[in-house]
Amino acid sequence: MRTIGLLAAIFAATAATADAATFLFLDDGTTTATIQDESVSDLSATPGVVTFSGALGAWSINVSTGLGFPFVGTADAPEIQLNSVNVSSAPGTLDVWVWETDLSPAVSMLSYDFIFGGTTQGAAEAEFCLDTTNSASTGCTTSLSSLGPFSGSGTLAFSDLDAGDIAGLTGPVAFKMRVRLEHGRAGAVTSFNAEVATKGPSVIPLPASAVMLVSAVLGLSLHRRRSG
């Protein structure tokens, strides 16, 4: 019976993550592009890898890739990544999103590492958020972390990271990440990589005294059995 229960739990966790869907979304305030993993508009044939390449409004070059399950992450430790190169043909703002829906981790709390880095000839900032409504859109219910904005004259190299916990994970949820770019001129270039990796709560090791006590109890029990 225990084996059957264990197999059922493994199957449930695998099935929940198998339903996970990764999306890439670009928005310059006027024009948008939505690409779902393995759709006709996805330039990548690899499951869990979503790629867009083309012009969007005042952004003449956009080569963006979002990563999700099954390419990265696991059932109990979801992960999303976003890397992009973007060139503007006029001053403007561009939001590049990646999100993964229908995530159902086996634990109610996860810890995360959020990393953002690249180069920009304008300004760049990133946000990681949770959507408990599990919507395949840009909405979030909880903003978990933000990095930036990073800006400067010429070409600026930037890198930053943050870490924290995500609590209250019940039912299917969506993890989402948004990078906002601002360019003040034509011909400006930004390239970046952003990543969120999660893991379950750490197992707290027993103190040495507790280990010794357990060993002593087991040793005494074994001695009594032999004596009996």
GROMACS .gro file of N, CA, C and O in nm, residues 82-169:
model
  352
   82LEU      N    1   1.523   3.411  -1.914
   82LEU     CA    2   1.493   3.499  -2.025
   82LEU      C    3   1.622   3.565  -2.071
   82LEU      O    4   1.693   3.626  -1.991
   83ASN      N    5   1.654   3.550  -2.200
   83ASN     CA    6   1.769   3.623  -2.255
   83ASN      C    7   1.726   3.689  -2.385
   83ASN      O    8   1.643   3.636  -2.460
   84SER      N    9   1.782   3.809  -2.411
   84SER     CA   10   1.732   3.887  -2.524
   84SER      C   11   1.837   3.988  -2.570
   84SER      O   12   1.917   4.038  -2.490
   85VAL      N   13   1.832   4.018  -2.699
   85VAL     CA   14   1.908   4.128  -2.759
   85VAL      C   15   1.806   4.217  -2.830
   85VAL      O   16   1.728   4.169  -2.912
   86ASN      N   17   1.808   4.348  -2.798
   86ASN     CA   18   1.706   4.439  -2.849
   86ASN      C   19   1.771   4.569  -2.896
   86ASN      O   20   1.851   4.629  -2.824
   87VAL      N   21   1.734   4.611  -3.018
   87VAL     CA   22   1.788   4.733  -3.079
   87VAL      C   23   1.671   4.824  -3.114
   87VAL      O   24   1.574   4.780  -3.178
   88SER      N   25   1.680   4.951  -3.075
   88SER     CA   26   1.572   5.046  -3.101
   88SER      C   27   1.600   5.125  -3.229
   88SER      O   28   1.715   5.158  -3.260
   89SER      N   29   1.493   5.157  -3.303
   89SER     CA   30   1.504   5.243  -3.420
   89SER      C   31   1.456   5.384  -3.390
   89SER      O   32   1.460   5.472  -3.476
   90ALA      N   33   1.411   5.406  -3.265
   90ALA     CA   34   1.365   5.537  -3.217
   90ALA      C   35   1.356   5.528  -3.065
   90ALA      O   36   1.359   5.419  -3.009
   91PRO      N   37   1.348   5.641  -2.995
   91PRO     CA   38   1.331   5.635  -2.850
   91PRO      C   39   1.204   5.557  -2.815
   91PRO      O   40   1.102   5.568  -2.883
   92GLY      N   41   1.211   5.477  -2.707
   92GLY     CA   42   1.093   5.400  -2.669
   92GLY      C   43   1.117   5.310  -2.550
   92GLY      O   44   1.228   5.300  -2.498
   93THR      N   45   1.008   5.244  -2.509
   93THR     CA   46   1.010   5.150  -2.396
   93THR      C   47   0.961   5.014  -2.444
   93THR      O   48   0.869   5.005  -2.524
   94LEU      N   49   1.025   4.909  -2.396
   94LEU     CA   50   0.987   4.773  -2.434
   94LEU      C   51   0.984   4.685  -2.310
   94LEU      O   52   1.078   4.685  -2.231
   95ASP      N   53   0.874   4.611  -2.293
   95ASP     CA   54   0.864   4.510  -2.188
   95ASP      C   55   0.878   4.373  -2.251
   95ASP      O   56   0.809   4.341  -2.349
   96VAL      N   57   0.969   4.292  -2.195
   96VAL     CA   58   0.987   4.154  -2.240
   96VAL      C   59   0.954   4.064  -2.122
   96VAL      O   60   1.016   4.075  -2.016
   97TRP      N   61   0.857   3.975  -2.141
   97TRP     CA   62   0.809   3.886  -2.034
   97TRP      C   63   0.838   3.741  -2.069
   97TRP      O   64   0.837   3.702  -2.185
   98VAL      N   65   0.857   3.661  -1.966
   98VAL     CA   66   0.846   3.516  -1.975
   98VAL      C   67   0.765   3.470  -1.855
   98VAL      O   68   0.781   3.524  -1.745
   99TRP      N   69   0.675   3.377  -1.879
   99TRP     CA   70   0.601   3.322  -1.764
   99TRP      C   71   0.572   3.174  -1.787
   99TRP      O   72   0.571   3.126  -1.901
  100GLU      N   73   0.549   3.105  -1.677
  100GLU     CA   74   0.515   2.964  -1.681
  100GLU      C   75   0.392   2.942  -1.594
  100GLU      O   76   0.392   2.975  -1.475
  101THR      N   77   0.288   2.888  -1.654
  101THR     CA   78   0.161   2.867  -1.584
  101THR      C   79   0.147   2.721  -1.541
  101THR      O   80   0.225   2.634  -1.580
  102ASP      N   81   0.043   2.697  -1.460
  102ASP     CA   82   0.006   2.561  -1.417
  102ASP      C   83   0.117   2.491  -1.341
  102ASP      O   84   0.143   2.371  -1.360
  103LEU      N   85   0.183   2.566  -1.253
  103LEU     CA   86   0.285   2.508  -1.166
  103LEU      C   87   0.220   2.466  -1.035
  103LEU      O   88   0.147   2.542  -0.973
  104SER      N   89   0.249   2.344  -0.991
  104SER     CA   90   0.193   2.292  -0.864
  104SER      C   91   0.302   2.223  -0.786
  104SER      O   92   0.308   2.099  -0.780
  105PRO      N   93   0.394   2.299  -0.723
  105PRO     CA   94   0.499   2.237  -0.643
  105PRO      C   95   0.440   2.154  -0.529
  105PRO      O   96   0.330   2.182  -0.479
  106ALA      N   97   0.512   2.050  -0.489
  106ALA     CA   98   0.463   1.960  -0.385
  106ALA      C   99   0.471   2.023  -0.246
  106ALA      O  100   0.413   1.971  -0.152
  107VAL      N  101   0.543   2.133  -0.233
  107VAL     CA  102   0.556   2.200  -0.103
  107VAL      C  103   0.493   2.339  -0.111
  107VAL      O  104   0.479   2.396  -0.218
  108SER      N  105   0.452   2.392   0.004
  108SER     CA  106   0.383   2.522   0.007
  108SER      C  107   0.479   2.639   0.013
  108SER      O  108   0.437   2.754   0.003
  109MET      N  109   0.610   2.611   0.029
  109MET     CA  110   0.709   2.719   0.033
  109MET      C  111   0.832   2.680  -0.047
  109MET      O  112   0.879   2.566  -0.038
  110LEU      N  113   0.882   2.774  -0.127
  110LEU     CA  114   1.005   2.756  -0.201
  110LEU      C  115   1.095   2.876  -0.176
  110LEU      O  116   1.047   2.988  -0.154
  111SER      N  117   1.225   2.854  -0.182
  111SER     CA  118   1.319   2.965  -0.181
  111SER      C  119   1.364   2.989  -0.325
  111SER      O  120   1.360   2.899  -0.408
  112TYR      N  121   1.402   3.114  -0.356
  112TYR     CA  122   1.439   3.146  -0.493
  112TYR      C  123   1.567   3.229  -0.499
  112TYR      O  124   1.602   3.300  -0.405
  113ASP      N  125   1.636   3.218  -0.613
  113ASP     CA  126   1.747   3.305  -0.649
  113ASP      C  127   1.709   3.376  -0.778
  113ASP      O  128   1.670   3.312  -0.876
  114PHE      N  129   1.722   3.508  -0.778
  114PHE     CA  130   1.683   3.592  -0.891
  114PHE      C  131   1.808   3.666  -0.940
  114PHE      O  132   1.871   3.739  -0.863
  115ILE      N  133   1.846   3.645  -1.066
  115ILE     CA  134   1.970   3.700  -1.121
  115ILE      C  135   1.938   3.779  -1.248
  115ILE      O  136   1.859   3.736  -1.331
  116PHE      N  137   2.002   3.895  -1.262
  116PHE     CA  138   1.979   3.982  -1.378
  116PHE      C  139   2.110   4.049  -1.415
  116PHE      O  140   2.175   4.111  -1.331
  117GLY      N  141   2.150   4.038  -1.542
  117GLY     CA  142   2.274   4.101  -1.585
  117GLY      C  143   2.277   4.120  -1.736
  117GLY      O  144   2.200   4.059  -1.810
  118GLY      N  145   2.367   4.207  -1.781
  118GLY     CA  146   2.381   4.232  -1.924
  118GLY      C  147   2.450   4.363  -1.951
  118GLY      O  148   2.524   4.416  -1.866
  119THR      N  149   2.426   4.419  -2.068
  119THR     CA  150   2.477   4.551  -2.105
  119THR      C  151   2.363   4.632  -2.166
  119THR      O  152   2.274   4.577  -2.231
  120THR      N  153   2.366   4.764  -2.146
  120THR     CA  154   2.261   4.849  -2.201
  120THR      C  155   2.316   4.985  -2.242
  120THR      O  156   2.409   5.037  -2.178
  121GLN      N  157   2.259   5.039  -2.346
  121GLN     CA  158   2.286   5.178  -2.388
  121GLN      C  159   2.164   5.264  -2.359
  121GLN      O  160   2.139   5.364  -2.425
  122GLY      N  161   2.089   5.223  -2.259
  122GLY     CA  162   1.971   5.296  -2.214
  122GLY      C  163   1.949   5.266  -2.067
  122GLY      O  164   2.034   5.298  -1.984
  123ALA      N  165   1.838   5.203  -2.036
  123ALA     CA  166   1.807   5.164  -1.898
  123ALA      C  167   1.739   5.028  -1.900
  123ALA      O  168   1.667   4.993  -1.995
  124ALA      N  169   1.762   4.948  -1.794
  124ALA     CA  170   1.704   4.815  -1.785
  124ALA      C  171   1.671   4.783  -1.639
  124ALA      O  172   1.747   4.817  -1.548
  125GLU      N  173   1.556   4.719  -1.619
  125GLU     CA  174   1.517   4.673  -1.486
  125GLU      C  175   1.439   4.544  -1.501
  125GLU      O  176   1.379   4.517  -1.606
  126ALA      N  177   1.438   4.461  -1.395
  126ALA     CA  178   1.372   4.331  -1.400
  126ALA      C  179   1.286   4.312  -1.276
  126ALA      O  180   1.319   4.361  -1.166
  127GLU      N  181   1.177   4.237  -1.292
  127GLU     CA  182   1.087   4.206  -1.181
  127GLU      C  183   1.047   4.059  -1.188
  127GLU      O  184   1.022   4.005  -1.296
  128PHE      N  185   1.040   3.996  -1.072
  128PHE     CA  186   0.993   3.858  -1.058
  128PHE      C  187   0.866   3.861  -0.974
  128PHE      O  188   0.863   3.922  -0.867
  129CYS      N  189   0.760   3.796  -1.022
  129CYS     CA  190   0.633   3.802  -0.950
  129CYS      C  191   0.559   3.670  -0.957
  129CYS      O  192   0.587   3.583  -1.041
  130LEU      N  193   0.463   3.657  -0.867
  130LEU     CA  194   0.379   3.537  -0.855
  130LEU      C  195   0.236   3.571  -0.891
  130LEU      O  196   0.185   3.677  -0.852
  131ASP      N  197   0.172   3.483  -0.965
  131ASP     CA  198   0.031   3.501  -1.000
  131ASP      C  199  -0.048   3.380  -0.951
  131ASP      O  200  -0.043   3.274  -1.012
  132THR      N  201  -0.118   3.396  -0.841
  132THR     CA  202  -0.196   3.285  -0.785
  132THR      C  203  -0.324   3.260  -0.863
  132THR      O  204  -0.391   3.159  -0.840
  133THR      N  205  -0.360   3.351  -0.956
  133THR     CA  206  -0.476   3.325  -1.042
  133THR      C  207  -0.437   3.239  -1.162
  133THR      O  208  -0.525   3.197  -1.239
  134ASN      N  209  -0.306   3.216  -1.181
  134ASN     CA  210  -0.256   3.126  -1.285
  134ASN      C  211  -0.296   3.172  -1.426
  134ASN      O  212  -0.323   3.090  -1.514
  135SER      N  213  -0.297   3.302  -1.448
  135SER     CA  214  -0.341   3.354  -1.577
  135SER      C  215  -0.226   3.356  -1.678
  135SER      O  216  -0.110   3.378  -1.642
  136ALA      N  217  -0.258   3.332  -1.805
  136ALA     CA  218  -0.160   3.339  -1.912
  136ALA      C  219  -0.159   3.481  -1.968
  136ALA      O  220  -0.188   3.507  -2.085
  137SER      N  221  -0.125   3.576  -1.881
  137SER     CA  222  -0.122   3.718  -1.918
  137SER      C  223  -0.018   3.788  -1.831
  137SER      O  224   0.050   3.723  -1.752
  138THR      N  225  -0.009   3.921  -1.843
  138THR     CA  226   0.095   3.995  -1.772
  138THR      C  227   0.059   4.027  -1.627
  138THR      O  228   0.139   4.085  -1.557
  139GLY      N  229  -0.059   3.992  -1.581
  139GLY     CA  230  -0.099   4.027  -1.444
  139GLY      C  231  -0.031   3.941  -1.339
  139GLY      O  232  -0.002   3.824  -1.360
  140CYS      N  233  -0.003   4.002  -1.223
  140CYS     CA  234   0.055   3.932  -1.108
  140CYS      C  235  -0.024   3.966  -0.983
  140CYS      O  236  -0.081   4.075  -0.972
  141THR      N  237  -0.028   3.874  -0.889
  141THR     CA  238  -0.091   3.903  -0.761
  141THR      C  239   0.009   3.947  -0.655
  141THR      O  240  -0.026   4.020  -0.564
  142THR      N  241   0.136   3.905  -0.668
  142THR     CA  242   0.238   3.941  -0.570
  142THR      C  243   0.371   3.967  -0.639
  142THR      O  244   0.422   3.881  -0.711
  143SER      N  245   0.426   4.088  -0.620
  143SER     CA  246   0.560   4.118  -0.669
  143SER      C  247   0.660   4.067  -0.566
  143SER      O  248   0.657   4.107  -0.450
  144LEU      N  249   0.749   3.979  -0.607
  144LEU     CA  250   0.842   3.916  -0.514
  144LEU      C  251   0.978   3.986  -0.508
  144LEU      O  252   1.039   3.993  -0.403
  145SER      N  253   1.026   4.037  -0.621
  145SER     CA  254   1.158   4.100  -0.621
  145SER      C  255   1.174   4.186  -0.746
  145SER      O  256   1.114   4.159  -0.850
  146SER      N  257   1.255   4.291  -0.736
  146SER     CA  258   1.290   4.373  -0.852
  146SER      C  259   1.438   4.410  -0.845
  146SER      O  260   1.493   4.428  -0.736
  147LEU      N  261   1.501   4.417  -0.960
  147LEU     CA  262   1.641   4.453  -0.971
  147LEU      C  263   1.655   4.567  -1.071
  147LEU      O  264   1.602   4.561  -1.181
  148GLY      N  265   1.727   4.671  -1.033
  148GLY     CA  266   1.741   4.789  -1.118
  148GLY      C  267   1.646   4.899  -1.075
  148GLY      O  268   1.588   4.894  -0.966
  149PRO      N  269   1.631   5.004  -1.160
  149PRO     CA  270   1.685   5.014  -1.296
  149PRO      C  271   1.834   5.045  -1.300
  149PRO      O  272   1.888   5.109  -1.211
  150PHE      N  273   1.897   4.998  -1.407
  150PHE     CA  274   2.038   5.024  -1.434
  150PHE      C  275   2.046   5.114  -1.556
  150PHE      O  276   1.989   5.082  -1.662
  151SER      N  277   2.116   5.226  -1.544
  151SER     CA  278   2.128   5.318  -1.656
  151SER      C  279   2.258   5.397  -1.643
  151SER      O  280   2.314   5.409  -1.534
  152GLY      N  281   2.304   5.449  -1.754
  152GLY     CA  282   2.426   5.528  -1.752
  152GLY      C  283   2.457   5.578  -1.892
  152GLY      O  284   2.389   5.544  -1.989
  153SER      N  285   2.562   5.657  -1.905
  153SER     CA  286   2.602   5.708  -2.036
  153SER      C  287   2.688   5.603  -2.107
  153SER      O  288   2.757   5.524  -2.044
  154GLY      N  289   2.682   5.601  -2.238
  154GLY     CA  290   2.758   5.503  -2.313
  154GLY      C  291   2.699   5.364  -2.296
  154GLY      O  292   2.577   5.347  -2.284
  155THR      N  293   2.786   5.265  -2.291
  155THR     CA  294   2.743   5.126  -2.272
  155THR      C  295   2.770   5.086  -2.128
  155THR      O  296   2.885   5.087  -2.083
  156LEU      N  297   2.664   5.049  -2.057
  156LEU     CA  298   2.676   5.013  -1.915
  156LEU      C  299   2.664   4.863  -1.899
  156LEU      O  300   2.568   4.801  -1.947
  157ALA      N  301   2.762   4.802  -1.831
  157ALA     CA  302   2.753   4.661  -1.792
  157ALA      C  303   2.694   4.654  -1.652
  157ALA      O  304   2.736   4.729  -1.562
  158PHE      N  305   2.597   4.566  -1.631
  158PHE     CA  306   2.530   4.558  -1.501
  158PHE      C  307   2.508   4.414  -1.461
  158PHE      O  308   2.502   4.324  -1.545
  159SER      N  309   2.497   4.392  -1.331
  159SER     CA  310   2.468   4.259  -1.277
  159SER      C  311   2.421   4.272  -1.133
  159SER      O  312   2.475   4.352  -1.057
  160ASP      N  313   2.318   4.197  -1.098
  160ASP     CA  314   2.266   4.202  -0.961
  160ASP      C  315   2.190   4.073  -0.934
  160ASP      O  316   2.153   3.999  -1.026
  161LEU      N  317   2.167   4.047  -0.806
  161LEU     CA  318   2.093   3.927  -0.768
  161LEU      C  319   2.017   3.951  -0.639
  161LEU      O  320   2.046   4.043  -0.563
  162ASP      N  321   1.917   3.867  -0.617
  162ASP     CA  322   1.836   3.873  -0.496
  162ASP      C  323   1.793   3.732  -0.462
  162ASP      O  324   1.790   3.643  -0.548
  163ALA      N  325   1.758   3.710  -0.335
  163ALA     CA  326   1.712   3.579  -0.290
  163ALA      C  327   1.602   3.598  -0.187
  163ALA      O  328   1.598   3.699  -0.117
  164GLY      N  329   1.512   3.502  -0.179
  164GLY     CA  330   1.403   3.512  -0.084
  164GLY      C  331   1.320   3.386  -0.082
  164GLY      O  332   1.361   3.282  -0.135
  165ASP      N  333   1.202   3.394  -0.020
  165ASP     CA  334   1.112   3.280  -0.008
  165ASP      C  335   0.977   3.312  -0.070
  165ASP      O  336   0.931   3.427  -0.071
  166ILE      N  337   0.912   3.209  -0.124
  166ILE     CA  338   0.777   3.220  -0.177
  166ILE      C  339   0.688   3.130  -0.092
  166ILE      O  340   0.707   3.008  -0.089
  167ALA      N  341   0.593   3.189  -0.019
  167ALA     CA  342   0.506   3.113   0.070
  167ALA      C  343   0.364   3.106   0.014
  167ALA      O  344   0.326   3.182  -0.075
  168GLY      N  345   0.287   3.012   0.067
  168GLY     CA  346   0.146   3.001   0.030
  168GLY      C  347   0.121   2.945  -0.107
  168GLY      O  348   0.025   2.982  -0.175
  169LEU      N  349   0.207   2.852  -0.151
  169LEU     CA  350   0.192   2.793  -0.284
  169LEU      C  351   0.091   2.678  -0.278
  169LEU      O  352   0.124   2.565  -0.245
   0.00000   0.00000   0.00000
